mmCIF file with all atom_site columns, C-alpha atoms in Angstrom:
data_model
loop_
_atom_site.group_PDB
_atom_site.id
_atom_site.type_symbol
_atom_site.label_atom_id
_atom_site.label_alt_id
_atom_site.label_comp_id
_atom_site.label_asym_id
_atom_site.label_entity_id
_atom_site.label_seq_id
_atom_site.pdbx_PDB_ins_code
_atom_site.Cartn_x
_atom_site.Cartn_y
_atom_site.Cartn_z
_atom_site.occupancy
_atom_site.B_iso_or_equiv
_atom_site.pdbx_formal_charge
_atom_site.auth_seq_id
_atom_site.auth_comp_id
_atom_site.auth_asym_id
_atom_site.auth_atom_id
_atom_site.pdbx_PDB_model_num
ATOM 1   C CA . MET W 1 1   ? 49.434 4.094  121.782 1.00 35.00 ? 254 MET W CA 1
ATOM 2   C CA . ALA W 1 2   ? 51.303 7.328  122.358 1.00 37.00 ? 255 ALA W CA 1
ATOM 3   C CA . LEU W 1 3   ? 52.846 8.373  125.625 1.00 33.00 ? 256 LEU W CA 1
ATOM 4   C CA . LEU W 1 4   ? 51.591 11.781 126.653 1.00 35.00 ? 257 LEU W CA 1
ATOM 5   C CA . ALA W 1 5   ? 53.445 12.401 129.881 1.00 35.00 ? 258 ALA W CA 1
ATOM 6   C CA . PRO W 1 6   ? 56.215 9.916  130.545 1.00 37.00 ? 259 PRO W CA 1
ATOM 7   C CA . SER W 1 7   ? 57.452 10.452 134.064 1.00 36.00 ? 260 SER W CA 1
ATOM 8   C CA . PRO W 1 8   ? 57.931 8.381  137.184 1.00 41.00 ? 261 PRO W CA 1
ATOM 9   C CA . ARG W 1 9   ? 54.738 9.825  138.653 1.00 40.00 ? 262 ARG W CA 1
ATOM 10  C CA . ALA W 1 10  ? 52.181 9.389  135.864 1.00 38.00 ? 263 ALA W CA 1
ATOM 11  C CA . LEU W 1 11  ? 51.821 7.612  132.561 1.00 38.00 ? 264 LEU W CA 1
ATOM 12  C CA . CYS W 1 12  ? 49.077 8.718  130.164 1.00 39.00 ? 265 CYS W CA 1
ATOM 13  C CA . VAL W 1 13  ? 48.085 6.514  127.258 1.00 41.00 ? 266 VAL W CA 1
ATOM 14  C CA . ARG W 1 14  ? 45.997 7.842  124.365 1.00 40.00 ? 267 ARG W CA 1
ATOM 15  C CA . GLU W 1 15  ? 43.365 5.395  123.163 1.00 41.00 ? 268 GLU W CA 1
ATOM 16  C CA . ALA W 1 16  ? 40.391 5.454  120.878 1.00 40.00 ? 269 ALA W CA 1
ATOM 17  C CA . ALA W 1 17  ? 36.915 6.092  122.274 1.00 42.00 ? 270 ALA W CA 1
ATOM 18  C CA . ALA W 1 18  ? 36.027 2.399  121.951 1.00 44.00 ? 271 ALA W CA 1
ATOM 19  C CA . ALA W 1 19  ? 38.641 1.364  124.538 1.00 44.00 ? 272 ALA W CA 1
ATOM 20  C CA . ALA W 1 20  ? 36.177 1.362  127.432 1.00 45.00 ? 273 ALA W CA 1
ATOM 21  C CA . PRO W 1 21  ? 32.401 1.392  127.532 1.00 48.00 ? 274 PRO W CA 1
ATOM 22  C CA . HIS W 1 22  ? 31.985 4.238  130.011 1.00 47.00 ? 275 HIS W CA 1
ATOM 23  C CA . PRO W 1 23  ? 34.243 6.978  131.380 1.00 47.00 ? 276 PRO W CA 1
ATOM 24  C CA . HIS W 1 24  ? 33.524 5.965  134.945 1.00 47.00 ? 277 HIS W CA 1
ATOM 25  C CA . SER W 1 25  ? 34.114 2.264  134.381 1.00 41.00 ? 278 SER W CA 1
ATOM 26  C CA . SER W 1 26  ? 36.295 0.613  136.955 1.00 40.00 ? 279 SER W CA 1
ATOM 27  C CA . VAL W 1 27  ? 39.266 -0.845 135.136 1.00 39.00 ? 280 VAL W CA 1
ATOM 28  C CA . GLY W 1 28  ? 41.755 -0.002 137.862 1.00 38.00 ? 281 GLY W CA 1
ATOM 29  C CA . ALA W 1 29  ? 42.162 -3.672 138.751 1.00 34.00 ? 282 ALA W CA 1
ATOM 30  C CA . ALA W 1 30  ? 43.794 -4.298 135.376 1.00 35.00 ? 283 ALA W CA 1
ATOM 31  C CA . CYS W 1 31  ? 46.502 -1.741 136.052 1.00 34.00 ? 284 CYS W CA 1
ATOM 32  C CA . SER W 1 32  ? 49.732 -2.899 137.531 1.00 35.00 ? 285 SER W CA 1
ATOM 33  C CA . THR W 1 33  ? 50.942 -0.401 140.052 1.00 34.00 ? 286 THR W CA 1
ATOM 34  C CA . VAL W 1 34  ? 54.247 0.093  141.739 1.00 36.00 ? 287 VAL W CA 1
ATOM 35  C CA . GLY W 1 35  ? 53.564 -0.513 145.378 1.00 37.00 ? 288 GLY W CA 1
ATOM 36  C CA . GLY W 1 36  ? 50.467 -2.574 144.604 1.00 38.00 ? 289 GLY W CA 1
ATOM 37  C CA . GLY W 1 37  ? 46.987 -2.070 145.970 1.00 38.00 ? 290 GLY W CA 1
ATOM 38  C CA . ALA W 1 38  ? 45.130 1.101  145.135 1.00 40.00 ? 291 ALA W CA 1
ATOM 39  C CA . ALA W 1 39  ? 48.313 3.145  144.681 1.00 39.00 ? 292 ALA W CA 1
ATOM 40  C CA . GLY W 1 40  ? 47.585 3.524  140.974 1.00 42.00 ? 293 GLY W CA 1
ATOM 41  C CA . ARG W 1 41  ? 44.202 4.008  139.440 1.00 41.00 ? 294 ARG W CA 1
ATOM 42  C CA . THR W 1 42  ? 42.920 4.574  135.966 1.00 44.00 ? 295 THR W CA 1
ATOM 43  C CA . LEU W 1 43  ? 41.484 7.991  135.245 1.00 44.00 ? 296 LEU W CA 1
ATOM 44  C CA . TRP W 1 44  ? 39.383 8.862  132.213 1.00 44.00 ? 297 TRP W CA 1
ATOM 45  C CA . LEU W 1 45  ? 39.786 12.309 130.715 1.00 44.00 ? 298 LEU W CA 1
ATOM 46  C CA . TRP W 1 46  ? 38.251 13.845 127.631 1.00 44.00 ? 299 TRP W CA 1
ATOM 47  C CA . ASN W 1 47  ? 40.521 15.314 125.006 1.00 47.00 ? 300 ASN W CA 1
ATOM 48  C CA . GLY W 1 48  ? 39.229 18.632 123.631 1.00 50.00 ? 301 GLY W CA 1
ATOM 49  C CA . GLY W 1 49  ? 37.159 21.577 124.800 1.00 50.00 ? 302 GLY W CA 1
ATOM 50  C CA . GLY W 1 50  ? 33.472 22.076 125.411 1.00 49.00 ? 303 GLY W CA 1
ATOM 51  C CA . THR W 1 51  ? 31.124 20.816 128.052 1.00 52.00 ? 304 THR W CA 1
ATOM 52  C CA . GLY W 1 52  ? 28.084 19.452 126.216 1.00 51.00 ? 305 GLY W CA 1
ATOM 53  C CA . ARG W 1 53  ? 27.288 15.736 126.306 1.00 52.00 ? 306 ARG W CA 1
ATOM 54  C CA . ARG W 1 54  ? 27.092 15.464 122.502 1.00 51.00 ? 307 ARG W CA 1
ATOM 55  C CA . ARG W 1 55  ? 30.459 17.096 122.142 1.00 49.00 ? 308 ARG W CA 1
ATOM 56  C CA . ARG W 1 56  ? 31.959 14.666 124.644 1.00 48.00 ? 309 ARG W CA 1
ATOM 57  C CA . GLU W 1 57  ? 30.756 11.642 122.709 1.00 50.00 ? 310 GLU W CA 1
ATOM 58  C CA . ARG W 1 58  ? 32.518 12.842 119.551 1.00 52.00 ? 311 ARG W CA 1
ATOM 59  C CA . ARG W 1 59  ? 35.851 13.564 121.153 1.00 52.00 ? 312 ARG W CA 1
ATOM 60  C CA . GLU W 1 60  ? 38.670 11.146 121.710 1.00 55.00 ? 313 GLU W CA 1
ATOM 61  C CA . ARG W 1 61  ? 39.166 9.846  125.221 1.00 54.00 ? 314 ARG W CA 1
ATOM 62  C CA . VAL W 1 62  ? 42.481 9.822  127.037 1.00 52.00 ? 315 VAL W CA 1
ATOM 63  C CA . ARG W 1 63  ? 43.063 7.107  129.559 1.00 52.00 ? 316 ARG W CA 1
ATOM 64  C CA . ALA W 1 64  ? 45.562 8.178  132.190 1.00 48.00 ? 317 ALA W CA 1
ATOM 65  C CA . GLU W 1 65  ? 46.972 5.312  134.166 1.00 49.00 ? 318 GLU W CA 1
ATOM 66  C CA . ALA W 1 66  ? 48.467 7.174  137.077 1.00 47.00 ? 319 ALA W CA 1
ATOM 67  C CA . TYR W 1 67  ? 51.226 5.322  138.841 1.00 43.00 ? 320 TYR W CA 1
ATOM 68  C CA . PHE W 1 68  ? 51.893 7.052  142.120 1.00 45.00 ? 321 PHE W CA 1
ATOM 69  C CA . TRP W 1 69  ? 54.731 4.978  143.429 1.00 46.00 ? 322 TRP W CA 1
ATOM 70  C CA . ASP W 1 70  ? 54.912 7.046  146.492 1.00 52.00 ? 323 ASP W CA 1
ATOM 71  C CA . VAL W 1 71  ? 54.900 3.947  148.683 1.00 53.00 ? 324 VAL W CA 1
ATOM 72  C CA . SER W 1 72  ? 57.062 5.539  151.351 1.00 67.00 ? 325 SER W CA 1
ATOM 73  C CA . LYS W 1 73  ? 55.466 6.716  154.524 1.00 84.00 ? 326 LYS W CA 1
ATOM 74  C CA . PRO W 1 74  ? 56.942 9.725  156.310 1.00 87.00 ? 327 PRO W CA 1
ATOM 75  C CA . VAL W 1 75  ? 59.242 8.828  159.157 1.00 91.00 ? 328 VAL W CA 1
ATOM 76  C CA . GLU W 1 76  ? 59.541 11.248 162.033 1.00 92.00 ? 329 GLU W CA 1
ATOM 77  C CA . MET W 1 77  ? 63.113 12.414 162.390 1.00 95.00 ? 330 MET W CA 1
ATOM 78  C CA . GLU W 1 78  ? 64.818 12.108 165.770 1.00 96.00 ? 331 GLU W CA 1
ATOM 79  C CA . GLU W 1 79  ? 66.020 15.236 167.484 1.00 97.00 ? 332 GLU W CA 1
ATOM 80  C CA . ILE W 1 80  ? 69.608 15.586 168.587 1.00 97.00 ? 333 ILE W CA 1
ATOM 81  C CA . ASP W 1 81  ? 69.814 17.996 171.503 1.00 96.00 ? 334 ASP W CA 1
ATOM 82  C CA . SER W 1 82  ? 73.232 17.269 172.987 1.00 96.00 ? 335 SER W CA 1
ATOM 83  C CA . MET W 1 83  ? 76.769 16.255 172.077 1.00 97.00 ? 336 MET W CA 1
ATOM 84  C CA . GLU W 1 84  ? 76.107 12.779 173.528 1.00 97.00 ? 337 GLU W CA 1
ATOM 85  C CA . LYS W 1 85  ? 73.182 12.176 171.165 1.00 97.00 ? 338 LYS W CA 1
ATOM 86  C CA . LEU W 1 86  ? 75.263 13.376 168.217 1.00 97.00 ? 339 LEU W CA 1
ATOM 87  C CA . ASP W 1 87  ? 78.033 10.966 169.241 1.00 97.00 ? 340 ASP W CA 1
ATOM 88  C CA . ASP W 1 88  ? 75.480 8.129  169.549 1.00 97.00 ? 341 ASP W CA 1
ATOM 89  C CA . ALA W 1 89  ? 74.148 8.830  166.039 1.00 96.00 ? 342 ALA W CA 1
ATOM 90  C CA . LEU W 1 90  ? 77.628 8.865  164.555 1.00 96.00 ? 343 LEU W CA 1
ATOM 91  C CA . ARG W 1 91  ? 78.568 5.703  166.476 1.00 97.00 ? 344 ARG W CA 1
ATOM 92  C CA . TRP W 1 92  ? 75.493 3.971  165.011 1.00 96.00 ? 345 TRP W CA 1
ATOM 93  C CA . SER W 1 93  ? 76.700 4.986  161.544 1.00 95.00 ? 346 SER W CA 1
ATOM 94  C CA . VAL W 1 94  ? 80.108 3.396  162.161 1.00 96.00 ? 347 VAL W CA 1
ATOM 95  C CA . GLU W 1 95  ? 78.707 0.198  163.688 1.00 96.00 ? 348 GLU W CA 1
ATOM 96  C CA . ASN W 1 96  ? 76.141 -0.368 160.935 1.00 94.00 ? 349 ASN W CA 1
ATOM 97  C CA . ASN W 1 97  ? 78.155 1.020  158.007 1.00 94.00 ? 350 ASN W CA 1
ATOM 98  C CA . GLN W 1 98  ? 75.161 3.167  157.045 1.00 94.00 ? 351 GLN W CA 1
ATOM 99  C CA . PRO W 1 99  ? 74.939 6.894  156.389 1.00 95.00 ? 352 PRO W CA 1
ATOM 100 C CA . VAL W 1 100 ? 73.259 9.278  158.788 1.00 97.00 ? 353 VAL W CA 1
ATOM 101 C CA . ILE W 1 101 ? 71.478 12.418 157.577 1.00 97.00 ? 354 ILE W CA 1
ATOM 102 C CA . ILE W 1 102 ? 71.479 15.412 159.905 1.00 97.00 ? 355 ILE W CA 1
ATOM 103 C CA . ASP W 1 103 ? 69.240 18.379 159.160 1.00 97.00 ? 356 ASP W CA 1
ATOM 104 C CA . TRP W 1 104 ? 70.632 21.453 160.892 1.00 97.00 ? 357 TRP W CA 1
ATOM 105 C CA . MET W 1 105 ? 67.749 23.853 161.299 1.00 96.00 ? 358 MET W CA 1
ATOM 106 C CA . ALA W 1 106 ? 66.393 26.683 163.399 1.00 96.00 ? 359 ALA W CA 1
ATOM 107 C CA . SER W 1 107 ? 62.860 27.227 164.670 1.00 94.00 ? 360 SER W CA 1
ATOM 108 C CA . TRP W 1 108 ? 62.870 30.793 163.253 1.00 95.00 ? 361 TRP W CA 1
ATOM 109 C CA . CYS W 1 109 ? 63.937 29.638 159.762 1.00 94.00 ? 362 CYS W CA 1
ATOM 110 C CA . ARG W 1 110 ? 60.901 29.382 157.476 1.00 94.00 ? 363 ARG W CA 1
ATOM 111 C CA . LYS W 1 111 ? 62.777 27.352 154.853 1.00 94.00 ? 364 LYS W CA 1
ATOM 112 C CA . CYS W 1 112 ? 63.866 24.888 157.555 1.00 94.00 ? 365 CYS W CA 1
ATOM 113 C CA . ILE W 1 113 ? 60.297 24.422 158.733 1.00 94.00 ? 366 ILE W CA 1
ATOM 114 C CA . TYR W 1 114 ? 59.113 24.036 155.143 1.00 93.00 ? 367 TYR W CA 1
ATOM 115 C CA . LEU W 1 115 ? 61.733 21.344 154.414 1.00 94.00 ? 368 LEU W CA 1
ATOM 116 C CA . MET W 1 116 ? 61.066 19.271 157.552 1.00 94.00 ? 369 MET W CA 1
ATOM 117 C CA . PRO W 1 117 ? 58.072 17.238 156.254 1.00 94.00 ? 370 PRO W CA 1
ATOM 118 C CA . ARG W 1 118 ? 59.864 16.726 152.940 1.00 94.00 ? 371 ARG W CA 1
ATOM 119 C CA . MET W 1 119 ? 62.894 15.372 154.765 1.00 95.00 ? 372 MET W CA 1
ATOM 120 C CA . GLU W 1 120 ? 60.598 13.040 156.713 1.00 95.00 ? 373 GLU W CA 1
ATOM 121 C CA . LYS W 1 121 ? 59.203 11.825 153.393 1.00 94.00 ? 374 LYS W CA 1
ATOM 122 C CA . ILE W 1 122 ? 62.712 11.089 152.122 1.00 94.00 ? 375 ILE W CA 1
ATOM 123 C CA . ALA W 1 123 ? 63.426 9.282  155.398 1.00 95.00 ? 376 ALA W CA 1
ATOM 124 C CA . GLY W 1 124 ? 60.589 6.915  154.488 1.00 93.00 ? 377 GLY W CA 1
ATOM 125 C CA . GLU W 1 125 ? 62.224 6.216  151.117 1.00 93.00 ? 378 GLU W CA 1
ATOM 126 C CA . TYR W 1 126 ? 65.498 5.069  152.690 1.00 93.00 ? 379 TYR W CA 1
ATOM 127 C CA . PRO W 1 127 ? 64.701 2.697  155.560 1.00 91.00 ? 380 PRO W CA 1
ATOM 128 C CA . GLY W 1 128 ? 68.369 1.821  156.250 1.00 91.00 ? 381 GLY W CA 1
ATOM 129 C CA . VAL W 1 129 ? 69.413 5.436  156.683 1.00 95.00 ? 382 VAL W CA 1
ATOM 130 C CA . ARG W 1 130 ? 68.740 7.304  159.919 1.00 96.00 ? 383 ARG W CA 1
ATOM 131 C CA . PHE W 1 131 ? 67.544 10.901 159.757 1.00 97.00 ? 384 PHE W CA 1
ATOM 132 C CA . TYR W 1 132 ? 68.048 13.405 162.555 1.00 98.00 ? 385 TYR W CA 1
ATOM 133 C CA . PHE W 1 133 ? 67.485 17.103 163.037 1.00 97.00 ? 386 PHE W CA 1
ATOM 134 C CA . ILE W 1 134 ? 69.275 19.591 165.236 1.00 98.00 ? 387 ILE W CA 1
ATOM 135 C CA . ASP W 1 135 ? 67.750 22.912 166.215 1.00 97.00 ? 388 ASP W CA 1
ATOM 136 C CA . VAL W 1 136 ? 70.847 25.083 166.452 1.00 96.00 ? 389 VAL W CA 1
ATOM 137 C CA . ASN W 1 137 ? 69.164 27.366 169.007 1.00 96.00 ? 390 ASN W CA 1
ATOM 138 C CA . LYS W 1 138 ? 68.535 24.495 171.445 1.00 96.00 ? 391 LYS W CA 1
ATOM 139 C CA . VAL W 1 139 ? 71.977 22.854 171.470 1.00 97.00 ? 392 VAL W CA 1
ATOM 140 C CA . PRO W 1 140 ? 75.298 23.997 172.913 1.00 96.00 ? 393 PRO W CA 1
ATOM 141 C CA . GLN W 1 141 ? 77.460 25.980 170.513 1.00 95.00 ? 394 GLN W CA 1
ATOM 142 C CA . ALA W 1 142 ? 80.041 23.148 170.591 1.00 96.00 ? 395 ALA W CA 1
ATOM 143 C CA . VAL W 1 143 ? 77.581 20.893 168.732 1.00 96.00 ? 396 VAL W CA 1
ATOM 144 C CA . VAL W 1 144 ? 77.075 23.488 166.002 1.00 96.00 ? 397 VAL W CA 1
ATOM 145 C CA . LYS W 1 145 ? 80.837 23.993 165.699 1.00 96.00 ? 398 LYS W CA 1
ATOM 146 C CA . ARG W 1 146 ? 81.368 20.247 165.366 1.00 95.00 ? 399 ARG W CA 1
ATOM 147 C CA . GLY W 1 147 ? 79.049 20.234 162.372 1.00 95.00 ? 400 GLY W CA 1
ATOM 148 C CA . ASN W 1 148 ? 80.800 23.323 160.969 1.00 95.00 ? 401 ASN W CA 1
ATOM 149 C CA . VAL W 1 149 ? 77.380 24.803 160.187 1.00 95.00 ? 402 VAL W CA 1
ATOM 150 C CA . THR W 1 150 ? 77.059 28.465 159.259 1.00 93.00 ? 403 THR W CA 1
ATOM 151 C CA . LYS W 1 151 ? 73.805 28.602 157.238 1.00 93.00 ? 404 LYS W CA 1
ATOM 152 C CA . MET W 1 152 ? 70.330 27.229 157.697 1.00 93.00 ? 405 MET W CA 1
ATOM 153 C CA . PRO W 1 153 ? 69.086 24.818 156.570 1.00 95.00 ? 406 PRO W CA 1
ATOM 154 C CA . THR W 1 154 ? 72.140 22.615 156.129 1.00 96.00 ? 407 THR W CA 1
ATOM 155 C CA . ILE W 1 155 ? 71.596 18.941 155.453 1.00 96.00 ? 408 ILE W CA 1
ATOM 156 C CA . GLN W 1 156 ? 74.664 16.808 156.031 1.00 97.00 ? 409 GLN W CA 1
ATOM 157 C CA . LEU W 1 157 ? 75.478 13.188 155.323 1.00 97.00 ? 410 LEU W CA 1
ATOM 158 C CA . TRP W 1 158 ? 77.814 11.507 157.796 1.00 96.00 ? 411 TRP W CA 1
ATOM 159 C CA . LYS W 1 159 ? 79.192 8.013  157.294 1.00 95.00 ? 412 LYS W CA 1
ATOM 160 C CA . ASP W 1 160 ? 81.729 6.081  159.360 1.00 92.00 ? 413 ASP W CA 1
ATOM 161 C CA . GLY W 1 161 ? 81.726 8.929  161.859 1.00 91.00 ? 414 GLY W CA 1
ATOM 162 C CA . GLU W 1 162 ? 82.914 11.449 159.283 1.00 94.00 ? 415 GLU W CA 1
ATOM 163 C CA . TRP W 1 163 ? 81.257 14.262 157.376 1.00 95.00 ? 416 TRP W CA 1
ATOM 164 C CA . LYS W 1 164 ? 80.944 13.201 153.706 1.00 95.00 ? 417 LYS W CA 1
ATOM 165 C CA . ALA W 1 165 ? 78.616 15.664 151.961 1.00 95.00 ? 418 ALA W CA 1
ATOM 166 C CA . GLU W 1 166 ? 76.163 18.471 152.558 1.00 94.00 ? 419 GLU W CA 1
ATOM 167 C CA . VAL W 1 167 ? 73.402 20.439 150.910 1.00 94.00 ? 420 VAL W CA 1
ATOM 168 C CA . ILE W 1 168 ? 72.778 24.012 151.955 1.00 92.00 ? 421 ILE W CA 1
ATOM 169 C CA . GLY W 1 169 ? 69.078 24.506 151.329 1.00 83.00 ? 422 GLY W CA 1
ATOM 170 C CA . GLY W 1 170 ? 68.738 28.132 150.389 1.00 77.00 ? 423 GLY W CA 1
ATOM 171 C CA . HIS W 1 171 ? 67.082 27.340 147.042 1.00 83.00 ? 424 HIS W CA 1
ATOM 172 C CA . LYS W 1 172 ? 63.870 25.667 145.881 1.00 86.00 ? 425 LYS W CA 1
ATOM 173 C CA . ALA W 1 173 ? 62.677 22.723 148.001 1.00 87.00 ? 426 ALA W CA 1
ATOM 174 C CA . TRP W 1 174 ? 62.447 20.232 145.128 1.00 89.00 ? 427 TRP W CA 1
ATOM 175 C CA . LEU W 1 175 ? 66.064 20.982 144.188 1.00 91.00 ? 428 LEU W CA 1
ATOM 176 C CA . VAL W 1 176 ? 67.144 20.430 147.776 1.00 92.00 ? 429 VAL W CA 1
ATOM 177 C CA . MET W 1 177 ? 65.271 17.126 147.906 1.00 92.00 ? 430 MET W CA 1
ATOM 178 C CA . ASP W 1 178 ? 66.840 15.956 144.631 1.00 93.00 ? 431 ASP W CA 1
ATOM 179 C CA . GLU W 1 179 ? 70.282 16.867 145.924 1.00 94.00 ? 432 GLU W CA 1
ATOM 180 C CA . VAL W 1 180 ? 69.652 15.004 149.195 1.00 94.00 ? 433 VAL W CA 1
ATOM 181 C CA . ARG W 1 181 ? 68.542 11.882 147.300 1.00 95.00 ? 434 ARG W CA 1
ATOM 182 C CA . GLU W 1 182 ? 71.599 12.084 145.056 1.00 95.00 ? 435 GLU W CA 1
ATOM 183 C CA . MET W 1 183 ? 73.855 12.555 148.081 1.00 94.00 ? 436 MET W CA 1
ATOM 184 C CA . ILE W 1 184 ? 72.384 9.419  149.726 1.00 94.00 ? 437 ILE W CA 1
ATOM 185 C CA . GLN W 1 185 ? 72.718 7.344  146.555 1.00 94.00 ? 438 GLN W CA 1
ATOM 186 C CA . GLN W 1 186 ? 76.363 8.289  146.103 1.00 93.00 ? 439 GLN W CA 1
ATOM 187 C CA . ASN W 1 187 ? 77.281 7.449  149.688 1.00 89.00 ? 440 ASN W CA 1
ATOM 188 C CA . LYS W 1 188 ? 75.222 4.322  150.331 1.00 81.00 ? 441 LYS W CA 1
#
């Protein structure tokens, strides 16, 4: 068996045509999946071009066992709209010795709006970490100054009541998300 696409999201295994009796056969139960249940399912693909039935029978089949270990469910981020709520979030971080992620955003910032559901997805991946967002146009300027924020979006990690790291999200969303995950892992 040769790995065609080794990655955390999908694993494709090349097999001979005799591996399964029919391309639509249900062999998904034999697959072990991360997250269990129907998270992963076996897909049958045909290797080679053409569309005719005779051509399909002569070609080699590729069985793709897709492991979508996306078991996290998005978690809605809490809004911080005052200095008191910011203090409460930072106090929680100190009391529980857990990091807090604060997404500083603006309602007019397209990148901020685009990143919001992705941040909620990451929040589902880290159940011990609390995620908040602050709309800089809705809070007093003192709150923005306390975060020392000058660009949007800025994603900060606070732990023990102190600023530890930040990602300024002016580049591609997947890079921002990778940097946020790395930031959380380093400060957990």
